C-alpha positions as a Markdown table, in Angstrom:
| # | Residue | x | y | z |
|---|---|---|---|---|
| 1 | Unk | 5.4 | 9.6 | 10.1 |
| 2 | Unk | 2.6 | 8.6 | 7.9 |
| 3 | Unk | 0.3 | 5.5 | 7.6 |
| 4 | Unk | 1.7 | 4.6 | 4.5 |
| 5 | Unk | 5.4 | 4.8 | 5.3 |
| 6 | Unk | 4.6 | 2.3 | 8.5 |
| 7 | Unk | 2.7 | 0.4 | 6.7 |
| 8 | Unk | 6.1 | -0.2 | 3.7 |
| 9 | Unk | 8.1 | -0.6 | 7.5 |
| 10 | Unk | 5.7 | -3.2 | 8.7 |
| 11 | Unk | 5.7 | -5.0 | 5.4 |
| 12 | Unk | 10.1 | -4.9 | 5.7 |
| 13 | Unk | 10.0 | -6.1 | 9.4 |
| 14 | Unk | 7.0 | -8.3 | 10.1 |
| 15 | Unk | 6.9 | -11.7 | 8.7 |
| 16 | Unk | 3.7 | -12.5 | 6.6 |
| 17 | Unk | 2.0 | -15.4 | 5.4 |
| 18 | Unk | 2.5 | -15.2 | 1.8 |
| 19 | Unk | 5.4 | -13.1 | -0.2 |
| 20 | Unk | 5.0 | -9.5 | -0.5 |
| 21 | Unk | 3.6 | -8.9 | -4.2 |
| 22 | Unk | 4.6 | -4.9 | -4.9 |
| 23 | Unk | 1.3 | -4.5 | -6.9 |
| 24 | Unk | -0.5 | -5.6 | -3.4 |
| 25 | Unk | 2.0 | -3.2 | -1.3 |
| 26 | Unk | 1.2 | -0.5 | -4.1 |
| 27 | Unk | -2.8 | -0.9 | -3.5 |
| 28 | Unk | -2.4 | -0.7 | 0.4 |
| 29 | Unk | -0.5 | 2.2 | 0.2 |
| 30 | Unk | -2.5 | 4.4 | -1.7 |
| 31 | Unk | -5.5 | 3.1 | 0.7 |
| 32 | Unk | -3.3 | 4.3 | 3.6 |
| 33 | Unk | -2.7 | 7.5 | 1.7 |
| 34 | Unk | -6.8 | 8.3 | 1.6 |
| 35 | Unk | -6.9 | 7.1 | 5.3 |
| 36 | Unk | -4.5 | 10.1 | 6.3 |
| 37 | Unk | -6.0 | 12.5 | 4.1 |
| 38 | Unk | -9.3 | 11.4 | 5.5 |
| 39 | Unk | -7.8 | 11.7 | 9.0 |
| 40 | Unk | -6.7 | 15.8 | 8.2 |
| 41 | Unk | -10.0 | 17.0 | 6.6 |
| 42 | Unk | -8.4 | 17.3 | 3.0 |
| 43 | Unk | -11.5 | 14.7 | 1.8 |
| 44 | Unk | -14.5 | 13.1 | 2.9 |
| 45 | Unk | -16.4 | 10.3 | 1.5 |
| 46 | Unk | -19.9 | 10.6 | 0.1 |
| 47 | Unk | -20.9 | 6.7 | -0.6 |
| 48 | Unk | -18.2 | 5.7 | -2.3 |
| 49 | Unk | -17.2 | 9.1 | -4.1 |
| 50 | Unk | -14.3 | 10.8 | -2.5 |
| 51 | Unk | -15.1 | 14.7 | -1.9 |
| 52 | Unk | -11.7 | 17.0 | -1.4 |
| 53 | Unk | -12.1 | 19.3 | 1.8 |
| 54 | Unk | -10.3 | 22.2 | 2.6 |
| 55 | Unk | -7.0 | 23.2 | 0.6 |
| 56 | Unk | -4.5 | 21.8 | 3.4 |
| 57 | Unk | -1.1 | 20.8 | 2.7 |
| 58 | Unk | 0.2 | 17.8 | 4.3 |
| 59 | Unk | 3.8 | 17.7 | 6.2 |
| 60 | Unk | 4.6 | 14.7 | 4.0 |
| 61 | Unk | 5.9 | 15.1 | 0.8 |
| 62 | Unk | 4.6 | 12.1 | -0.7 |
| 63 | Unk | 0.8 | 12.7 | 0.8 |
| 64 | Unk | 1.2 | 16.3 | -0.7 |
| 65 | Unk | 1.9 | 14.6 | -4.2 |
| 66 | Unk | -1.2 | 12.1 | -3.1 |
| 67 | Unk | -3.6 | 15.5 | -2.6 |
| 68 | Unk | -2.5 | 17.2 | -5.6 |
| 69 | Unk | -3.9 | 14.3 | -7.5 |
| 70 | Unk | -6.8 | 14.4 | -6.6 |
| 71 | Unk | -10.3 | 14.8 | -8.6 |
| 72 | Unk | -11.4 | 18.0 | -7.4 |
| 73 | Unk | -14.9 | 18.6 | -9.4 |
| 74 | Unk | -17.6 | 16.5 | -10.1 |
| 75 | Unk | -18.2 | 13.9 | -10.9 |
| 76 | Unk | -16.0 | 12.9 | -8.1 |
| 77 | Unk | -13.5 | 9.6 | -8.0 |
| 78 | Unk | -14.6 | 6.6 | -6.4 |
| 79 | Unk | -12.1 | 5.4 | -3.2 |
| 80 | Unk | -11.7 | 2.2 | -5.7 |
| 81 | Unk | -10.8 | 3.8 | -8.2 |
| 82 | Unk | -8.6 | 6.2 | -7.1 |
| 83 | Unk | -6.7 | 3.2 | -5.1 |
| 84 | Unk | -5.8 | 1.4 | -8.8 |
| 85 | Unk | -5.0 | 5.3 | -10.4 |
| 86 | Unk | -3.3 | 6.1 | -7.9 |
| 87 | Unk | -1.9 | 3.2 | -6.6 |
| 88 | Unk | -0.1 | 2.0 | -9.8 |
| 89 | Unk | 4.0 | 1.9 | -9.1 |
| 90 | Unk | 3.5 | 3.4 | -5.8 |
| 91 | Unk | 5.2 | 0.8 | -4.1 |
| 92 | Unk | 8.6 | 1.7 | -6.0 |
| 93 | Unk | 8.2 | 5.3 | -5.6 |
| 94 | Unk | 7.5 | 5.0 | -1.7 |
| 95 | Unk | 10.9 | 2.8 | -1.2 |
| 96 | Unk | 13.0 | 5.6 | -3.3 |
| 97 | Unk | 12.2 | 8.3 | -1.2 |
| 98 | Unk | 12.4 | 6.7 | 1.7 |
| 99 | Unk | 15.8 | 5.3 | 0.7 |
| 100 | Unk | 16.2 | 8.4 | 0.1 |
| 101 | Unk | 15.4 | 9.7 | 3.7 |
| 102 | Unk | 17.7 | 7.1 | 5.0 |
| 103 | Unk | 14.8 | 5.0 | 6.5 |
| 104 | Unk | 15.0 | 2.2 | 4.1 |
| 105 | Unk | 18.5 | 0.5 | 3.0 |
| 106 | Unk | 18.4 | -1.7 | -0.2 |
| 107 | Unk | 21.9 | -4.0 | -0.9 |
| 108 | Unk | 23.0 | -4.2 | -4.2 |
| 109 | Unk | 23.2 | -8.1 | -5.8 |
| 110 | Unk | 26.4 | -8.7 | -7.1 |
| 111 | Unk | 25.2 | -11.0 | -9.1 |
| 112 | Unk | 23.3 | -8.7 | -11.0 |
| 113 | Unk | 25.4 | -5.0 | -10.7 |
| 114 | Unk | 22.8 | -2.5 | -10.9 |
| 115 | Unk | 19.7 | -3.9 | -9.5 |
| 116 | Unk | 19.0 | -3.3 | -6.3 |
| 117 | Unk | 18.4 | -6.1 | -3.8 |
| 118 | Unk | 15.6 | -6.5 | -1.1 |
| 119 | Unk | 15.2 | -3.7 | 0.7 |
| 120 | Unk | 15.3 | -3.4 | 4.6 |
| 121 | Unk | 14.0 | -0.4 | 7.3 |
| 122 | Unk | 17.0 | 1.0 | 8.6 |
| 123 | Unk | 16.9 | 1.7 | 12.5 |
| 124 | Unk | 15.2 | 5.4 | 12.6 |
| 125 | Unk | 13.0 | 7.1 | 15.0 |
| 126 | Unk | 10.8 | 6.3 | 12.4 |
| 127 | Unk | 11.1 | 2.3 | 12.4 |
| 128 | Unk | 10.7 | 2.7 | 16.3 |
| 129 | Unk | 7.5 | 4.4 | 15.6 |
| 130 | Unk | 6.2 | 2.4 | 13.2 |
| 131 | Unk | 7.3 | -0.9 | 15.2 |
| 132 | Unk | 5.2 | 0.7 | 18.3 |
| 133 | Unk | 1.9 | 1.4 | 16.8 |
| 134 | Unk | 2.3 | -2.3 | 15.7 |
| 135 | Unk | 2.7 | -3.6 | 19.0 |
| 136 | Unk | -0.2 | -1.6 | 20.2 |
| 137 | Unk | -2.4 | -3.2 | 17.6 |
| 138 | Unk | -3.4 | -0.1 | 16.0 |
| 139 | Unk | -6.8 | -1.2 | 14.2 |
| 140 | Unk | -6.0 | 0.4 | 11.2 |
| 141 | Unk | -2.4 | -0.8 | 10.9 |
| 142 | Unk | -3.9 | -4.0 | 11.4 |
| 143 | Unk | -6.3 | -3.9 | 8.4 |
| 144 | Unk | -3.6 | -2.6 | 6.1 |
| 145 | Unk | -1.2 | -5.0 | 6.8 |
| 146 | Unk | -3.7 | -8.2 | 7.2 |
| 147 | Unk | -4.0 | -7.2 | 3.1 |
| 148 | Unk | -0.7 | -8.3 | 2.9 |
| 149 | Unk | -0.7 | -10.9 | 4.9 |
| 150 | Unk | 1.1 | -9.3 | 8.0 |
| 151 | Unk | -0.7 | -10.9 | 11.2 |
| 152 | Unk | -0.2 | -9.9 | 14.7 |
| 153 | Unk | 0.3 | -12.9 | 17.5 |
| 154 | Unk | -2.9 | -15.2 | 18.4 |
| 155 | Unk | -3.2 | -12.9 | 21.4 |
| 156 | Unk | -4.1 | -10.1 | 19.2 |
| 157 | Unk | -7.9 | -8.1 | 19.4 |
| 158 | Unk | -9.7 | -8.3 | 16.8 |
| 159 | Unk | -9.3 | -4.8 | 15.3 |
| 160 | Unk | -12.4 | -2.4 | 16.0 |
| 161 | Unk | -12.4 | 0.7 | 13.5 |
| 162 | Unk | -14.8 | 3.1 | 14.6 |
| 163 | Unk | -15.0 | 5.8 | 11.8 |
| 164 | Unk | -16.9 | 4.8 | 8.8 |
| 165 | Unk | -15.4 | 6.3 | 6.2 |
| 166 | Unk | -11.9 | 4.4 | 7.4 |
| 167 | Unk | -13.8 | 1.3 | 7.2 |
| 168 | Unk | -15.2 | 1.8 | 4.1 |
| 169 | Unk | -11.9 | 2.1 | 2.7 |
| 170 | Unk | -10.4 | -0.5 | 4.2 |
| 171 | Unk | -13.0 | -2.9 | 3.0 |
| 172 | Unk | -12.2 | -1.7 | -0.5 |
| 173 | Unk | -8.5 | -1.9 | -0.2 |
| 174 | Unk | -9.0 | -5.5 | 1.2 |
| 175 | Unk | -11.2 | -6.4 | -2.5 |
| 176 | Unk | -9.2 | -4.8 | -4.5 |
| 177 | Unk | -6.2 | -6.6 | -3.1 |
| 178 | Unk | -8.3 | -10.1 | -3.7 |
| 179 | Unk | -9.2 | -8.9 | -7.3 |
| 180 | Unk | -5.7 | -8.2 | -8.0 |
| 181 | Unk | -4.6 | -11.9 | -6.7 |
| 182 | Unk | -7.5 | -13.1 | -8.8 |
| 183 | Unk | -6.5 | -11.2 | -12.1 |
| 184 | Unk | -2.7 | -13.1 | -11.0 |
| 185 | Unk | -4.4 | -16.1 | -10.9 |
| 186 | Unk | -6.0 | -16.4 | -14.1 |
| 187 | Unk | -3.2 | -14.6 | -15.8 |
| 188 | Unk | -0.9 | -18.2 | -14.2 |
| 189 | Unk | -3.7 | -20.5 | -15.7 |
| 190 | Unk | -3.5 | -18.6 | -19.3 |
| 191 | Unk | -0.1 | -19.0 | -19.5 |
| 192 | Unk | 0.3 | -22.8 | -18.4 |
| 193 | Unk | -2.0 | -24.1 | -21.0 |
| 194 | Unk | -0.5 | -21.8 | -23.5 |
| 195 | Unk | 3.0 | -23.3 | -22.3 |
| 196 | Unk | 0.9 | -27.0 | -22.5 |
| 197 | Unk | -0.3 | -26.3 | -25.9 |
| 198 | Unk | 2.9 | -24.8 | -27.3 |
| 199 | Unk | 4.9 | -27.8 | -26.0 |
| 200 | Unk | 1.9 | -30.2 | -27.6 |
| 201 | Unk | 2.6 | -28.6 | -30.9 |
């Protein structure tokens, strides 16, 4: 199991605050793809610049796709930049293989044949897994999912991460999911006065 895949089985089974936008889901992920890669010594982070490491290749065939895209020589990517690159349709590729895997189940609409409905987590050793290191409050689970919206009971401690280079990340996952909302934002305010001056004319 990787962050990223509990992170899409958090956003499936825990209600949030606000609907799940898949550009948002698509940031986090690839933010919860540099965490793990942080986490096995395939990069560091210099400032903001992430550094690969040693040549390791992840059990996951998804954070093996996520090291091979790397920038490996200098000048070096910055973690916010790498999290729009990177992050850009990851959303729909991380629900296809994990449909795929049998750890997510999406219903068709009859409605409309062909497109697939919302997707749920199927009940897998790996939904247990994810749904426990929720319950446990894992701090960086927390983060992640906070970007989305997903918060754990008033009970909850207040999330302590204690390696920088996870934090830092974090930080610019959470900005570049408020940019995002912001670029949504304006985008909404465009089009309704173009829709006010289009039905003035």
């Amino acid at each position: 199991m990787t962050t990223p895949q509990d992170v899409l089985i958090t956003s499936l089974d825990v209600p949030s605050s606000r609907p799940v936008e898949s550009g948002d889901l698509s940031l986090v992920l690839a933010g919860a793809e540099l965490i793990d890669l942080l986490g096995d010594g395939s990069v560091t982070l210099d400032g903001e610049l992430i550094v690969p490491g040693l040549a390791r290749t992840p059990a996951d065939r998804l954070l093996v796709d996520a090291a091979s895209a790397l920038v490996r020589r200098p000048p070096y990517e910055s973690a916010q930049d790498w999290l729009w690159r990177r992050g850009e349709g990851l959303a729909a590729v991380y629900l296809a293989v994990m449909e795929e895997a049998g750890q997510v189940a999406r219903r068709h609409r009859r409605i409309l044949p062909g497109r697939p409905g919302p997707a749920t987590a199927t009940d897998t050793p790996a939904r247990r897994r994810a749904a426990e290191r929720w319950r446990s409050g894992d701090p960086v689970l927390t983060v992640l999912a906070g970007a989305l919206g997903i918060q754990p009971g008033p009970a909850a401690a207040p999330p302590e991460i204690s390696d920088d280079s996870v934090e830092a990340v974090l930080v610019t996952v959470g900005d570049a999911v408020v940019e995002l909302d912001a670029v949504r934002q304006r985008r909404k305010i465009e089009q309704a006065a173009f829709d006010n001056i289009w039905r003035g004319g």
